[in-house]
Short mmCIF file of C-alpha atoms in Angstrom, two decimals:
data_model
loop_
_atom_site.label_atom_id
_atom_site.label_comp_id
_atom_site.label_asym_id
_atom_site.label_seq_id
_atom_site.Cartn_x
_atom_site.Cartn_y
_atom_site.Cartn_z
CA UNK A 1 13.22 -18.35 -3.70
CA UNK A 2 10.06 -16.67 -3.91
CA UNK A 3 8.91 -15.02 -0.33
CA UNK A 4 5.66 -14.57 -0.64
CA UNK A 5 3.69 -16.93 -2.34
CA UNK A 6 0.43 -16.04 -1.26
CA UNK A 7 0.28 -12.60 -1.94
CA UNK A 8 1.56 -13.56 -5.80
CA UNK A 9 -1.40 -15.34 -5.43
CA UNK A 10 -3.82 -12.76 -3.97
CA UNK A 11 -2.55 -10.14 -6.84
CA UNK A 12 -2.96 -12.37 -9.74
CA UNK A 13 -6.34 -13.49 -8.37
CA UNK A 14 -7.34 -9.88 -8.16
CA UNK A 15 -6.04 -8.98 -11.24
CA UNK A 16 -7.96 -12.10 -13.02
CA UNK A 17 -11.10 -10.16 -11.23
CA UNK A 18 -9.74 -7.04 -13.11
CA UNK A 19 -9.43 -9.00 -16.54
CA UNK A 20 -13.43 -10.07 -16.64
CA UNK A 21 -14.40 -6.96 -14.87
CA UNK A 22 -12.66 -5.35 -17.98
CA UNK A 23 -14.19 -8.02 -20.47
CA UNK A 24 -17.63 -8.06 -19.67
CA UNK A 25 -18.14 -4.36 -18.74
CA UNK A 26 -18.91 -3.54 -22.49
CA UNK A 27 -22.31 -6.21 -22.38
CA UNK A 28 -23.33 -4.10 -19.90
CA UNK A 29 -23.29 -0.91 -22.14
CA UNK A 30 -23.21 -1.82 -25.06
CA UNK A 31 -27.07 -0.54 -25.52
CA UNK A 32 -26.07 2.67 -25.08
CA UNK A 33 -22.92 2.94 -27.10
CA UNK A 34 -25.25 1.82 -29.96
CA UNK A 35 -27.49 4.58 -29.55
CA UNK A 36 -24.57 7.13 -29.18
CA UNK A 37 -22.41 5.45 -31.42
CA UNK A 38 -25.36 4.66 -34.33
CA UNK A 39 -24.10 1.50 -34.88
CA UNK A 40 -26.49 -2.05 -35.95
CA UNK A 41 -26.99 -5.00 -33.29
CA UNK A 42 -24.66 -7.00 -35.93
CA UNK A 43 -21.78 -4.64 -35.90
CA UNK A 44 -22.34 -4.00 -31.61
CA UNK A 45 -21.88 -8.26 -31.47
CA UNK A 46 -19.27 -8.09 -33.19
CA UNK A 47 -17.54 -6.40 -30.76
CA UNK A 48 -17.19 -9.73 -28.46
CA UNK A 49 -15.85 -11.17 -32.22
CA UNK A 50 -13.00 -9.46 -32.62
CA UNK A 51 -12.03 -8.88 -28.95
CA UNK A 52 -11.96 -13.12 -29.66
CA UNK A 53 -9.81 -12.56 -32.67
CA UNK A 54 -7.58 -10.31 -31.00
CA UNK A 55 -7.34 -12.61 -27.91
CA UNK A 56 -7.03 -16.08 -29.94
CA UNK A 57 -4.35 -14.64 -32.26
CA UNK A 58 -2.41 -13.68 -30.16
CA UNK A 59 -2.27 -16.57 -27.38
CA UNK A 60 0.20 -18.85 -28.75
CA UNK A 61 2.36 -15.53 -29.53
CA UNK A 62 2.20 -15.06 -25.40
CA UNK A 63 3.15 -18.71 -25.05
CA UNK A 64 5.99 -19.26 -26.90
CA UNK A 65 7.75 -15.64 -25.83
CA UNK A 66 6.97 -16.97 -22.14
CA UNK A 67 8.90 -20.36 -22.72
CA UNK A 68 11.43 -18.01 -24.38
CA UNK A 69 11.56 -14.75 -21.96
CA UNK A 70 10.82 -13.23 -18.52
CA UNK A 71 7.41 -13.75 -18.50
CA UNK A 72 6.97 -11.27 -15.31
CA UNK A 73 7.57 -8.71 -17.97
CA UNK A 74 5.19 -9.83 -20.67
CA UNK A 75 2.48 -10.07 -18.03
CA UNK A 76 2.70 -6.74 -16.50
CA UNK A 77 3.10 -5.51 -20.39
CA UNK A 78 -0.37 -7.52 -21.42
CA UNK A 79 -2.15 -6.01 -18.19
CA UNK A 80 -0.82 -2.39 -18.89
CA UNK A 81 -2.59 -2.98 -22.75
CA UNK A 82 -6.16 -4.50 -21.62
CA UNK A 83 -6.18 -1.18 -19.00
CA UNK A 84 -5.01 1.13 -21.44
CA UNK A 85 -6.99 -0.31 -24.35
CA UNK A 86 -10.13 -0.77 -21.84
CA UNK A 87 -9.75 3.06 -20.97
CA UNK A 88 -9.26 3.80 -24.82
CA UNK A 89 -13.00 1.98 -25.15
CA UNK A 90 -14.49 4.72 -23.45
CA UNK A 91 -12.70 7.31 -25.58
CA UNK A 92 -13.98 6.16 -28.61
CA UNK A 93 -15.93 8.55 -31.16
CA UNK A 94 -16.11 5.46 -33.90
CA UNK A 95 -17.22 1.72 -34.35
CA UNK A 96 -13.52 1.35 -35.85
CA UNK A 97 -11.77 3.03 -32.92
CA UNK A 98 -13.93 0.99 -30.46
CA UNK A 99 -13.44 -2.34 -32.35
CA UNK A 100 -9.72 -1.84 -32.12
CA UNK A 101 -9.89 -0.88 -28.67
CA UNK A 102 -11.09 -4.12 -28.04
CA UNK A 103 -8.72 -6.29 -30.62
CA UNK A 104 -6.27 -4.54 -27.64
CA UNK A 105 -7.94 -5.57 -24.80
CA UNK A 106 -8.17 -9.28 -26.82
CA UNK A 107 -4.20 -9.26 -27.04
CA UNK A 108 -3.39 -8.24 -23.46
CA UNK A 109 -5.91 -10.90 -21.94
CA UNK A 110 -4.09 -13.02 -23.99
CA UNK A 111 -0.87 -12.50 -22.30
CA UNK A 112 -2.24 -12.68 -19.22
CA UNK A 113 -4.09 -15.68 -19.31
CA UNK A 114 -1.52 -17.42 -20.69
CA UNK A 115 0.92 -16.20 -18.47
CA UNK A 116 -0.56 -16.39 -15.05
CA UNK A 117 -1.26 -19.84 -14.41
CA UNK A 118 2.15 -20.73 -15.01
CA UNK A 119 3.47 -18.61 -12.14
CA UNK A 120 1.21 -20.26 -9.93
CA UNK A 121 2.01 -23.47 -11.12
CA UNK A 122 5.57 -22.67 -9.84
CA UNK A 123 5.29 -21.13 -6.59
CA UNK A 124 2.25 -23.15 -5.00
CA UNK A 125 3.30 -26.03 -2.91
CA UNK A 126 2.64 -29.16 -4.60
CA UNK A 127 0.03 -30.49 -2.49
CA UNK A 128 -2.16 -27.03 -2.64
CA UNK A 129 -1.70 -26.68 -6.49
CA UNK A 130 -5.35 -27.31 -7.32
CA UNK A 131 -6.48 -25.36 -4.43
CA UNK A 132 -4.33 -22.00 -5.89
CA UNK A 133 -5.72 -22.75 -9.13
CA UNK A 134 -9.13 -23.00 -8.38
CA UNK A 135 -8.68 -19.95 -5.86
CA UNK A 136 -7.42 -18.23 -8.97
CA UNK A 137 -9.98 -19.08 -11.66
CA UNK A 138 -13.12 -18.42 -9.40
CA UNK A 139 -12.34 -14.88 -9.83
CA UNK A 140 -13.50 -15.20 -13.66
CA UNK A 141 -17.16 -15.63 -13.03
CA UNK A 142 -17.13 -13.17 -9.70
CA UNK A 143 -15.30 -10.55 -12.12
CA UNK A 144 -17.42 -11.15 -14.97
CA UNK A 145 -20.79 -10.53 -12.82
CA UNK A 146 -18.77 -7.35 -11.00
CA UNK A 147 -18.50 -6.18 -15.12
CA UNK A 148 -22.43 -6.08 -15.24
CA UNK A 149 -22.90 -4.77 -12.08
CA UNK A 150 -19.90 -1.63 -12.92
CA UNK A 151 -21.00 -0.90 -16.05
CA UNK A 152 -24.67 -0.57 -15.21
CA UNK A 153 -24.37 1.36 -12.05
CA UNK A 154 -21.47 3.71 -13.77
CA UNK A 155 -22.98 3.96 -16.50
CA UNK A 156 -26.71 5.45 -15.27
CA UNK A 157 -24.75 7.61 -12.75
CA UNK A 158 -22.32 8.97 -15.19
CA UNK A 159 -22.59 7.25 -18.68
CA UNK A 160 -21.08 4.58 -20.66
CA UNK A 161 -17.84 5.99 -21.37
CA UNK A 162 -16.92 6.68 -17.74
CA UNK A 163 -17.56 2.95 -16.91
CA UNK A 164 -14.47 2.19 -19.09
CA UNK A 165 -12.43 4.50 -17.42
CA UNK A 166 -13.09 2.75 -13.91
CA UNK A 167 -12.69 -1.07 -15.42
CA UNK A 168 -9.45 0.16 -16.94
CA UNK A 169 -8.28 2.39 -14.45
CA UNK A 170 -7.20 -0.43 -11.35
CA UNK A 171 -5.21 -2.84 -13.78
CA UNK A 172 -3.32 0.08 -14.86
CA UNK A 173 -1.77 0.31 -10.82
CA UNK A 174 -1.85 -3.36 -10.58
CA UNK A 175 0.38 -3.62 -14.04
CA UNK A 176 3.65 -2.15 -12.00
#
């Protein structure tokens, strides 16, 4: 029997904030990381393309281990990777080393999304089901807007790089 519903809830819907915060921080400095980085507009979109790849690859991987396994485990696993990998973004000297950086943050969203709505599936009471849900995925566009709004203001205080440290740096605590 699960206690404490509700905070479940509040902690997944924070760290579904987290996981946009973390996606979306790179549109917001990406202009910058080309001019550090030298890289083309083509090769900065494809950024978003293979943190796709790494994220649609890898989704039905996340589903069938959850079916299979403790999926508590494989979600704080996913959300320790998107931190770590979303940290790693900032450390990166290369296109390559940022584009696999974010293959890694692709694979652990892909856990997590997969993973999450399941749990609340089972401990919301049946009649507040849709209510949970929706609770949950409203934090995708108020995390995806917070992304823009970190990554800008950390970024022209103390540069791109450091706005990938503070996107990855919360999910890291929130993994354990």
């Amino acid at each position: 029997m699960i206690r404490r519903p509700r905070t479940i809830l509040a902690v997944l819907t924070a760290l579904n904030l987290l996981n946009y915060l973390d996606r979306l921080v790179l549109s917001a400095v990406l202009p910058r990381i080309e001019d550090e980085l030298g890289i083309t507009n083509f090769l900065a979109g494809l950024l978003g393309t293979i943190f796709l790849v790494g994220y649609f690859l890898t989704s039905p991987v996340f589903g069938a281990l959850a079916d299979r396994g403790k999926r508590t485990g494989l979600l704080a696993i996913g959300i320790g990777l998107w931190s770590l990998a979303t940290a790693a973004s900032g450390l990166a000297r290369s296109f390559g080393e940022l584009a696999a950086a974010r293959a890694l943050v692709g694979v652990g969203e892909a856990s997590y999304a997969t993973i999450a709505p399941t749990l609340i599936d089972d401990i919301a009471p049946p009649e507040k089901k849709g209510r949970w849900l929706a609770v949950f995925y409203a934090a995708m566009p108020i995390g995806g807007a917070l992304g823009y709004v970190t990554g800008g203001t950390v970024d022209k205080l103390y540069g791109w790089r450091a706005a990938f440290f503070v996107a990855g740096g919360p999910g890291l605590l929130l993994a354990f």
